[in-house]
PDB file of C-alpha atoms in Angstrom:
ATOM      1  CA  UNK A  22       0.000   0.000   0.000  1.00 75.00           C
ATOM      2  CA  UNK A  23       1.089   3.409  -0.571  1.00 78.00           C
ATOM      3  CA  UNK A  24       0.235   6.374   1.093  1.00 80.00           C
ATOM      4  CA  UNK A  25       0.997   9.956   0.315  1.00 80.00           C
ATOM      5  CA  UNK A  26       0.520  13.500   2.621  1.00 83.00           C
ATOM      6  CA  UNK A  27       1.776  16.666   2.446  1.00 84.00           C
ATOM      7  CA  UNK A  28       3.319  16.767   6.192  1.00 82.00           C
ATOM      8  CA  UNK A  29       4.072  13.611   8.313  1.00 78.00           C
ATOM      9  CA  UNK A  30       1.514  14.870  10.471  1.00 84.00           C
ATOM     10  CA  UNK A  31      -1.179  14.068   7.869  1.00 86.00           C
ATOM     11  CA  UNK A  32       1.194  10.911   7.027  1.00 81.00           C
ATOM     12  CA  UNK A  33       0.319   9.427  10.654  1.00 81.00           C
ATOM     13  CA  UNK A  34      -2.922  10.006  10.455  1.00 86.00           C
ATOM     14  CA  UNK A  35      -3.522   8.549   7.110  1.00 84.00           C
ATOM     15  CA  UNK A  36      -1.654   5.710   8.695  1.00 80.00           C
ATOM     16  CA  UNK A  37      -4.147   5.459  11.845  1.00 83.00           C
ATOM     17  CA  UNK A  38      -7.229   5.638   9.796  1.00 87.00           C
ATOM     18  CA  UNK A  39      -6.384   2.647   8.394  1.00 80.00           C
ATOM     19  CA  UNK A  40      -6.048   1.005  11.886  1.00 78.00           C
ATOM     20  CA  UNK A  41      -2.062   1.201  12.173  1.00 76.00           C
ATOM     21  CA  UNK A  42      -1.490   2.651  15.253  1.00 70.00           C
ATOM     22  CA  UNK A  43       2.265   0.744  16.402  1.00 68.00           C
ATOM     23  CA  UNK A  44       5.397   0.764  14.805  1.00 67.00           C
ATOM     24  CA  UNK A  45       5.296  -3.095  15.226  1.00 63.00           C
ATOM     25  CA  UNK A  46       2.155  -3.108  12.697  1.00 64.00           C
ATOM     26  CA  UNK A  47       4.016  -1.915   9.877  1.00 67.00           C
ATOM     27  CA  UNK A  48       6.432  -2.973   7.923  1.00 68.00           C
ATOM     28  CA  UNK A  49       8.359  -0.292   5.925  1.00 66.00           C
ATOM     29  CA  UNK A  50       8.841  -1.231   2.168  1.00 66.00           C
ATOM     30  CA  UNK A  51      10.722   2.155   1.681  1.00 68.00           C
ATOM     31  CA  UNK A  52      11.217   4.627   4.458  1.00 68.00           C
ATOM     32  CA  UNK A  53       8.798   7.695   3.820  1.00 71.00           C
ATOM     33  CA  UNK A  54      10.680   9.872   0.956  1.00 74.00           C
ATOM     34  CA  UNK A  55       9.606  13.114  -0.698  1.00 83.00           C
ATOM     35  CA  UNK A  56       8.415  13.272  -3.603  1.00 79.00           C
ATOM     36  CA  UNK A  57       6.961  16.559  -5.462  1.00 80.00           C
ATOM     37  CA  UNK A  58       6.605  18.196  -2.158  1.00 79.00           C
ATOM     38  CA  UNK A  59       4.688  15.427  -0.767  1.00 81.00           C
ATOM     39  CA  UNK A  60       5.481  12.760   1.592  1.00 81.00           C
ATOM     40  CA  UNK A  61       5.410   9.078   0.314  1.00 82.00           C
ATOM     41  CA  UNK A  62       5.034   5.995   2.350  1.00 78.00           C
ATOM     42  CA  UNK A  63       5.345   2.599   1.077  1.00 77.00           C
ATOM     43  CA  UNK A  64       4.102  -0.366   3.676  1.00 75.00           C
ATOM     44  CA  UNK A  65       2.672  -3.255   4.626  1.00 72.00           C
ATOM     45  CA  UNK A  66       1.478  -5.061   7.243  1.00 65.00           C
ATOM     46  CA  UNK A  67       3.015  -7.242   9.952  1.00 63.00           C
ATOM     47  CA  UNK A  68       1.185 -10.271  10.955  1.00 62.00           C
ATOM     48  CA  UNK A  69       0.194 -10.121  14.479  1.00 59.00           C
ATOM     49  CA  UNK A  70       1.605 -12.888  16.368  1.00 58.00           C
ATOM     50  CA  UNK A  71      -0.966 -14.734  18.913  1.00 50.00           C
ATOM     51  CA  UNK A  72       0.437 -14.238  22.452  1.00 48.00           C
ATOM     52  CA  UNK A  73      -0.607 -16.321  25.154  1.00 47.00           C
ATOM     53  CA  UNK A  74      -2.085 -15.110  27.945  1.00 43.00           C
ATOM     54  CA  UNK A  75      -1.409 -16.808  31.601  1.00 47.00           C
ATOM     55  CA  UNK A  76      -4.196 -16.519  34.197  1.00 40.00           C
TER      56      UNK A  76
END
């Protein structure tokens, strides 16, 4: 998926929309670069892992 805003502030929240709200959700395919005066992100997703939970 790729993502573009014109400030990284828009950036993350283009990126929350969308549900990704940890670092450890997304995998980077290319760091965010500018392009045309715009940011561009390229990412996907990281698989969440099922964690155990002890009681």
């Amino acid at each position: 998926m790729t993502i573009e805003a014109e400030t990284l502030v828009q950036l993350t929240e283009a990126l929350k929309k969308r549900g990704m709200r940890l670092l450890a959700e997304i995998n980077f395919i290319r760091a965010p670069y500018r392009r045309n005066h715009r940011w561009v992100c390229c990412i996907g997703r990281t698989p969440r892992k099922n964690r155990a939970v002890r009681v």
